[in-house]
Structures are given as C-alpha cells and as structure tokens.
Amino acid sequence: MLKALRTEALRQFQEEGYYSPVDVIPAEEVREYRARVEEFEAAQGGPLGGLQRNKTHLLFKWLDDLVHDDRIVDIMEDILGPDILCWNTLVWTKEPGTGQYVSWHQDSNYWGLAGGEVVTAWLALSEASEEAGCMRVLPGTHLGPPLKHEDLYQDNNMLTRGQEITQGIDESHAVAMPLKPGQMSLHNIRLAHASGPNLSDDRRMGISFHYMPAKAMQSVGQWDSAALVRGEDRFNHFEHTPRVAAEGDADAAAYHAKAAEAVRQVLYHGAENMTAKL
Ligand SMILES: O=C(O)CCC(=O)C(=O)O
C-alpha cells in the first residue's frame, strides 16, 4: 500500500529513473524557507558556498525538520521501504546572468554509496523553470552501464570537479523537470542529469535531499554520517547526525564541519584538484 505516490508515479520512477513534479510544500511555507536562507546570506555577506552547501540541514533547524518531514519521507518510503537514511542535503543556487550550469553526470560515480538505491529529491525554493535552468534528465540511463566521465573543472560548472559525461549523451531524448516553488522532482542516483544557465531575472534556488535505505554503505570514505529519518538502522554503516535543537545550534554546526568535510573527501576521491569548488 503506497503512502504518498500513485502507482503510476512509482512505475515511472522505477522504469524511467525520475518523476516530476510532486507537490510537497505550500508556496507560502517555502517562501519562508527562502527568506531564512537569504537572511543568513545577508548576515554573512555572501551566498551559501563551499562546505556550507553540503549537509546544510545541520546548519538550519527548519531544514533538518524538512529532512525528517512526513510529507517527504512518506514519498521515500514508497520507493525505498521502511528503514530510511538521509545522506546529504545540498544547496543549488544558480544566480541569474552568471552562466552557471551543471554538466551531464551520474551521481553514482562520485558519492561512494553502494548496497542500496539512492534517491534525490530536489525541492524548489524559487521558480525553477526551463528559462531559469531547471534540471533535465535522460530517462532510462539509470538502467544502463555507468557512463564515462571526465573531470573538466570549468569555472561556471557548479559540480565539484566539473565532471562531465563525454560520450553517449543524446540531448534529443532529454526531459526537462520545471518546478514551481514547493514542488519536488525525484531522480535515481544513476540517472544522467544536467541543467543549463539561469536566464531569468531571479535566483534559481533549490535543495537536493539524498535518501537511501539503511542497508546502504559508504565505499569510499573511512567515516560518514546520515540522518535516520524513519524506521530502524540495523546496519550502522553511518553515524547518525544529531537533530538540530534550535536555529544557530552550535553543537550541530560543529558536527556539520566534520560531516561536510567527510562528504568533501568522498566527492573529490581520486581527483587531481581537491579544492576546485568546496
Ligand atoms: O540543481 C541543479 O541544476 C543540478 C542538481 C543536481 O545535479 C542534483 O541534484 O543531483
């Protein structure tokens, strides 16, 4: 019995590797989250950057609450089963007029996660239209062999090492996933995806949440963490991240520094340049 997704949505997710859009958070609520990010950015004098973009739920109580929110976790339970971890939250703010983009890539090549499906839920905090550079996916690529990537380190590429699939991309099969604020897209960790520059007048702001079953493992890092968001963890492959007690929680911020550094090590594993973006 499904909790949140329709049978047809789950079938599409399994067969094509993505499903979008899903209405999750009311627009007024998501406006508040955007305002909190922008207040934080105004106070620090610049956008969230570097390690702040990863494991970001440890820096904001509202985001830690969202990671554990039934409106999202029920969707994950339909896909992943009853015992669920959230490995990471990652902020994607694409400023207008900057040419920032995301090259075609498969996250499975870079996250070191093995032993279970991983699902990315990408929540729009602003209008993520085609004009604003929403994500595009190549349906079905999650079922094929891993595609060959190269690290190209272009300045405007938002990916850590500018990793890019250099063969086998047929853009004529790409599907755009435009989202309104509060909507989510879902995609499989092995699905090829990308996004173009933001040609709108507003920032394109989104947060991706990376969920997996408790049996998943980290095959690259020595130590890694994840939030237990539902059910039981009988495997203990990841240290459980603490809940954020209040906005500005200093203990959670200290934990963030360690946890985000562990993600940095995983993302740059084997890379020539370890400081390109994080
Ligand atoms: O935000 C984007 O345009 C790309 C996001 C992405 O690559 C991801 O969430 O896996």
mmCIF file of C-alpha atoms in Angstrom, residues 11-237:
data_model
loop_
_atom_site.group_PDB
_atom_site.id
_atom_site.type_symbol
_atom_site.label_atom_id
_atom_site.label_comp_id
_atom_site.label_asym_id
_atom_site.label_seq_id
_atom_site.Cartn_x
_atom_site.Cartn_y
_atom_site.Cartn_z
ATOM 1 C CA ARG A 11 6.229 2.757 -12.029
ATOM 2 C CA GLN A 12 7.615 5.736 -13.946
ATOM 3 C CA PHE A 13 10.278 6.326 -11.291
ATOM 4 C CA GLN A 14 11.386 2.699 -11.452
ATOM 5 C CA GLU A 15 11.304 2.349 -15.237
ATOM 6 C CA GLU A 16 12.500 5.803 -16.317
ATOM 7 C CA GLY A 17 14.525 6.831 -13.260
ATOM 8 C CA TYR A 18 12.661 10.052 -12.466
ATOM 9 C CA TYR A 19 9.292 11.512 -11.531
ATOM 10 C CA SER A 20 8.324 15.185 -11.524
ATOM 11 C CA PRO A 21 6.682 17.363 -10.393
ATOM 12 C CA VAL A 22 5.425 16.374 -6.949
ATOM 13 C CA ASP A 23 3.524 18.991 -4.902
ATOM 14 C CA VAL A 24 5.065 18.808 -1.423
ATOM 15 C CA ILE A 25 5.264 22.143 0.412
ATOM 16 C CA PRO A 26 2.793 25.044 0.112
ATOM 17 C CA ALA A 27 4.242 28.102 -1.672
ATOM 18 C CA GLU A 28 3.882 30.383 1.412
ATOM 19 C CA GLU A 29 5.830 27.933 3.577
ATOM 20 C CA VAL A 30 8.622 27.620 1.046
ATOM 21 C CA ARG A 31 8.804 31.424 0.765
ATOM 22 C CA GLU A 32 9.642 31.451 4.454
ATOM 23 C CA TYR A 33 12.494 28.943 3.924
ATOM 24 C CA ARG A 34 13.905 31.026 1.098
ATOM 25 C CA ALA A 35 13.737 34.114 3.319
ATOM 26 C CA ARG A 36 15.672 32.295 6.062
ATOM 27 C CA VAL A 37 18.430 31.280 3.636
ATOM 28 C CA GLU A 38 18.635 34.834 2.335
ATOM 29 C CA GLU A 39 18.686 36.328 5.853
ATOM 30 C CA PHE A 40 21.596 34.028 6.693
ATOM 31 C CA GLU A 41 23.362 35.040 3.481
ATOM 32 C CA ALA A 42 22.809 38.738 4.172
ATOM 33 C CA ALA A 43 24.233 38.301 7.686
ATOM 34 C CA GLN A 44 27.364 36.538 6.447
ATOM 35 C CA GLY A 45 27.731 38.899 3.466
ATOM 36 C CA GLY A 46 27.510 36.342 0.658
ATOM 37 C CA PRO A 47 25.717 33.277 -0.665
ATOM 38 C CA LEU A 48 25.994 29.840 0.926
ATOM 39 C CA GLY A 49 29.199 28.433 -0.509
ATOM 40 C CA GLY A 50 31.880 25.785 -0.145
ATOM 41 C CA LEU A 51 31.180 23.273 2.619
ATOM 42 C CA GLN A 52 28.039 25.175 3.654
ATOM 43 C CA ARG A 53 26.316 23.771 0.557
ATOM 44 C CA ASN A 54 26.626 20.168 1.816
ATOM 45 C CA LYS A 55 24.963 18.654 4.905
ATOM 46 C CA THR A 56 23.206 22.008 5.111
ATOM 47 C CA HIS A 57 20.434 20.583 7.325
ATOM 48 C CA LEU A 58 22.956 20.680 10.198
ATOM 49 C CA LEU A 59 23.106 24.468 9.854
ATOM 50 C CA PHE A 60 19.352 25.177 9.802
ATOM 51 C CA LYS A 61 16.725 23.698 12.107
ATOM 52 C CA TRP A 62 13.952 24.273 9.534
ATOM 53 C CA LEU A 63 15.910 22.199 7.010
ATOM 54 C CA ASP A 64 16.662 19.415 9.498
ATOM 55 C CA ASP A 65 12.915 19.365 10.210
ATOM 56 C CA LEU A 66 12.216 19.093 6.455
ATOM 57 C CA VAL A 67 14.679 16.186 6.125
ATOM 58 C CA HIS A 68 12.527 14.315 8.684
ATOM 59 C CA ASP A 69 9.175 15.656 7.402
ATOM 60 C CA ASP A 70 6.487 13.039 6.672
ATOM 61 C CA ARG A 71 5.468 14.919 3.519
ATOM 62 C CA ILE A 72 8.850 13.980 2.028
ATOM 63 C CA VAL A 73 9.684 10.808 3.938
ATOM 64 C CA ASP A 74 6.338 9.148 3.006
ATOM 65 C CA ILE A 75 7.374 9.508 -0.654
ATOM 66 C CA MET A 76 10.742 7.966 0.141
ATOM 67 C CA GLU A 77 9.119 5.075 1.993
ATOM 68 C CA ASP A 78 7.101 4.255 -1.144
ATOM 69 C CA ILE A 79 10.371 3.953 -3.071
ATOM 70 C CA LEU A 80 12.909 2.747 -0.503
ATOM 71 C CA GLY A 81 10.941 0.783 2.081
ATOM 72 C CA PRO A 82 10.593 1.327 5.844
ATOM 73 C CA ASP A 83 14.163 1.980 7.097
ATOM 74 C CA ILE A 84 15.466 5.230 5.629
ATOM 75 C CA LEU A 85 18.557 7.422 5.985
ATOM 76 C CA CYS A 86 19.210 10.857 4.507
ATOM 77 C CA TRP A 87 22.880 11.027 3.497
ATOM 78 C CA ASN A 88 23.136 14.653 2.425
ATOM 79 C CA THR A 89 21.372 17.897 1.708
ATOM 80 C CA LEU A 90 22.914 20.069 -0.998
ATOM 81 C CA VAL A 91 22.037 23.657 -1.872
ATOM 82 C CA TRP A 92 21.864 24.638 -5.541
ATOM 83 C CA THR A 93 21.560 28.388 -6.031
ATOM 84 C CA LYS A 94 22.082 29.397 -9.634
ATOM 85 C CA GLU A 95 22.422 33.152 -9.875
ATOM 86 C CA PRO A 96 20.891 34.914 -12.915
ATOM 87 C CA GLY A 97 23.227 36.154 -15.607
ATOM 88 C CA THR A 98 26.259 34.202 -14.360
ATOM 89 C CA GLY A 99 26.326 31.359 -16.893
ATOM 90 C CA GLN A 100 26.479 28.804 -14.050
ATOM 91 C CA TYR A 101 25.385 25.364 -15.251
ATOM 92 C CA VAL A 102 25.596 21.680 -14.343
ATOM 93 C CA SER A 103 27.129 19.299 -16.882
ATOM 94 C CA TRP A 104 25.658 15.878 -17.701
ATOM 95 C CA HIS A 105 26.635 13.479 -14.950
ATOM 96 C CA GLN A 106 25.610 10.444 -12.877
ATOM 97 C CA ASP A 107 25.969 10.937 -9.122
ATOM 98 C CA SER A 108 26.599 7.215 -8.579
ATOM 99 C CA ASN A 109 30.141 7.787 -9.908
ATOM 100 C CA TYR A 110 31.017 10.251 -7.142
ATOM 101 C CA TRP A 111 29.112 9.598 -3.941
ATOM 102 C CA GLY A 112 30.730 6.304 -2.920
ATOM 103 C CA LEU A 113 27.326 4.901 -1.918
ATOM 104 C CA ALA A 114 26.719 1.213 -2.519
ATOM 105 C CA GLY A 115 24.411 -1.600 -1.469
ATOM 106 C CA GLY A 116 21.056 0.147 -1.972
ATOM 107 C CA GLU A 117 19.164 2.560 -4.229
ATOM 108 C CA VAL A 118 19.717 6.265 -3.588
ATOM 109 C CA VAL A 119 17.023 8.787 -4.488
ATOM 110 C CA THR A 120 17.496 12.527 -4.907
ATOM 111 C CA ALA A 121 14.511 14.702 -4.069
ATOM 112 C CA TRP A 122 15.121 18.240 -5.387
ATOM 113 C CA LEU A 123 12.929 20.874 -3.707
ATOM 114 C CA ALA A 124 12.418 24.209 -5.470
ATOM 115 C CA LEU A 125 12.670 27.288 -3.203
ATOM 116 C CA SER A 126 12.120 29.572 -6.216
ATOM 117 C CA GLU A 127 10.672 29.192 -9.710
ATOM 118 C CA ALA A 128 12.829 26.557 -11.430
ATOM 119 C CA SER A 129 11.514 26.993 -14.965
ATOM 120 C CA GLU A 130 13.303 25.970 -18.154
ATOM 121 C CA GLU A 131 14.324 29.631 -18.532
ATOM 122 C CA ALA A 132 15.802 29.591 -15.009
ATOM 123 C CA GLY A 133 17.831 26.446 -15.770
ATOM 124 C CA CYS A 134 15.793 23.619 -14.263
ATOM 125 C CA MET A 135 17.186 20.096 -14.268
ATOM 126 C CA ARG A 136 16.972 17.880 -17.334
ATOM 127 C CA VAL A 137 17.253 14.102 -17.292
ATOM 128 C CA LEU A 138 17.892 11.297 -19.756
ATOM 129 C CA PRO A 139 15.167 8.750 -18.967
ATOM 130 C CA GLY A 140 16.285 5.142 -18.594
ATOM 131 C CA THR A 141 20.003 5.858 -18.220
ATOM 132 C CA HIS A 142 19.820 4.559 -14.614
ATOM 133 C CA LEU A 143 19.310 1.053 -16.022
ATOM 134 C CA GLY A 144 22.348 1.100 -18.333
ATOM 135 C CA PRO A 145 26.059 0.741 -17.626
ATOM 136 C CA PRO A 146 27.904 3.614 -15.885
ATOM 137 C CA LEU A 147 28.797 6.266 -18.472
ATOM 138 C CA LYS A 148 32.343 7.571 -18.929
ATOM 139 C CA HIS A 149 33.013 10.903 -17.171
ATOM 140 C CA GLU A 150 35.932 13.326 -17.367
ATOM 141 C CA ASP A 151 36.908 15.991 -14.824
ATOM 142 C CA LEU A 152 36.993 19.277 -16.751
ATOM 143 C CA TYR A 153 36.984 21.863 -13.909
ATOM 144 C CA GLN A 154 35.252 24.654 -15.871
ATOM 145 C CA ASP A 155 34.662 27.769 -13.755
ATOM 146 C CA ASN A 156 30.922 28.019 -14.407
ATOM 147 C CA ASN A 157 30.207 24.351 -13.829
ATOM 148 C CA MET A 158 28.621 24.001 -10.372
ATOM 149 C CA LEU A 159 29.908 20.424 -9.931
ATOM 150 C CA THR A 160 32.919 19.914 -7.671
ATOM 151 C CA ARG A 161 35.324 18.761 -10.375
ATOM 152 C CA GLY A 162 33.383 19.733 -13.487
ATOM 153 C CA GLN A 163 32.692 16.063 -14.055
ATOM 154 C CA GLU A 164 31.023 15.525 -17.390
ATOM 155 C CA ILE A 165 29.794 12.538 -19.366
ATOM 156 C CA THR A 166 31.828 12.842 -22.548
ATOM 157 C CA GLN A 167 30.204 10.076 -24.622
ATOM 158 C CA GLY A 168 26.729 8.689 -25.194
ATOM 159 C CA ILE A 169 24.581 11.754 -24.415
ATOM 160 C CA ASP A 170 21.733 12.270 -26.873
ATOM 161 C CA GLU A 171 20.158 15.575 -25.828
ATOM 162 C CA SER A 172 17.218 14.971 -28.158
ATOM 163 C CA HIS A 173 15.952 12.448 -25.551
ATOM 164 C CA ALA A 174 16.359 14.831 -22.594
ATOM 165 C CA VAL A 175 13.294 15.674 -20.493
ATOM 166 C CA ALA A 176 13.080 18.975 -18.563
ATOM 167 C CA MET A 177 11.756 18.960 -14.973
ATOM 168 C CA PRO A 178 10.437 22.520 -14.399
ATOM 169 C CA LEU A 179 9.254 23.149 -10.841
ATOM 170 C CA LYS A 180 7.217 25.780 -9.021
ATOM 171 C CA PRO A 181 8.331 26.804 -5.528
ATOM 172 C CA GLY A 182 7.410 23.961 -3.139
ATOM 173 C CA GLN A 183 7.411 21.256 -5.804
ATOM 174 C CA MET A 184 9.956 18.434 -5.923
ATOM 175 C CA SER A 185 11.469 16.257 -8.598
ATOM 176 C CA LEU A 186 12.736 12.764 -7.850
ATOM 177 C CA HIS A 187 15.606 11.018 -9.615
ATOM 178 C CA ASN A 188 17.689 7.875 -9.237
ATOM 179 C CA ILE A 189 21.388 8.248 -8.323
ATOM 180 C CA ARG A 190 22.375 6.544 -11.605
ATOM 181 C CA LEU A 191 20.240 8.737 -13.883
ATOM 182 C CA ALA A 192 22.164 11.110 -16.188
ATOM 183 C CA HIS A 193 21.100 14.703 -15.491
ATOM 184 C CA ALA A 194 22.234 18.274 -16.151
ATOM 185 C CA SER A 195 20.974 21.853 -16.099
ATOM 186 C CA GLY A 196 21.610 24.969 -18.190
ATOM 187 C CA PRO A 197 22.262 28.597 -17.203
ATOM 188 C CA ASN A 198 19.711 30.733 -15.418
ATOM 189 C CA LEU A 199 18.329 33.167 -17.999
ATOM 190 C CA SER A 200 15.575 34.508 -15.729
ATOM 191 C CA ASP A 201 15.760 37.642 -13.550
ATOM 192 C CA ASP A 202 15.592 35.772 -10.237
ATOM 193 C CA ARG A 203 17.928 33.373 -8.450
ATOM 194 C CA ARG A 204 17.069 29.722 -9.093
ATOM 195 C CA MET A 205 17.200 28.178 -5.623
ATOM 196 C CA GLY A 206 16.788 24.526 -4.759
ATOM 197 C CA ILE A 207 17.897 21.953 -2.216
ATOM 198 C CA SER A 208 18.522 18.317 -3.003
ATOM 199 C CA PHE A 209 17.924 15.656 -0.347
ATOM 200 C CA HIS A 210 19.683 12.320 -0.838
ATOM 201 C CA TYR A 211 17.795 9.405 0.706
ATOM 202 C CA MET A 212 18.774 5.725 0.858
ATOM 203 C CA PRO A 213 17.781 2.524 2.654
ATOM 204 C CA ALA A 214 19.566 1.820 5.952
ATOM 205 C CA LYS A 215 21.464 -1.078 4.352
ATOM 206 C CA ALA A 216 23.426 1.295 2.047
ATOM 207 C CA MET A 217 27.171 1.658 2.654
ATOM 208 C CA GLN A 218 29.901 4.225 2.075
ATOM 209 C CA SER A 219 32.511 2.501 -0.091
ATOM 210 C CA VAL A 220 34.949 5.422 -0.360
ATOM 211 C CA GLY A 221 35.134 7.345 2.893
ATOM 212 C CA GLN A 222 36.511 5.965 6.181
ATOM 213 C CA TRP A 223 33.791 7.697 8.196
ATOM 214 C CA ASP A 224 30.476 9.130 7.077
ATOM 215 C CA SER A 225 27.193 10.240 8.591
ATOM 216 C CA ALA A 226 23.496 10.182 7.736
ATOM 217 C CA ALA A 227 20.227 11.144 9.400
ATOM 218 C CA LEU A 228 17.933 8.284 10.399
ATOM 219 C CA VAL A 229 14.578 9.623 9.218
ATOM 220 C CA ARG A 230 12.332 6.568 9.513
ATOM 221 C CA GLY A 231 12.329 3.055 10.884
ATOM 222 C CA GLU A 232 15.352 1.287 12.294
ATOM 223 C CA ASP A 233 19.015 1.133 11.362
ATOM 224 C CA ARG A 234 20.161 -2.454 11.949
ATOM 225 C CA PHE A 235 23.352 -1.892 9.941
ATOM 226 C CA ASN A 236 25.028 1.161 11.486
ATOM 227 C CA HIS A 237 27.107 1.854 8.385
#
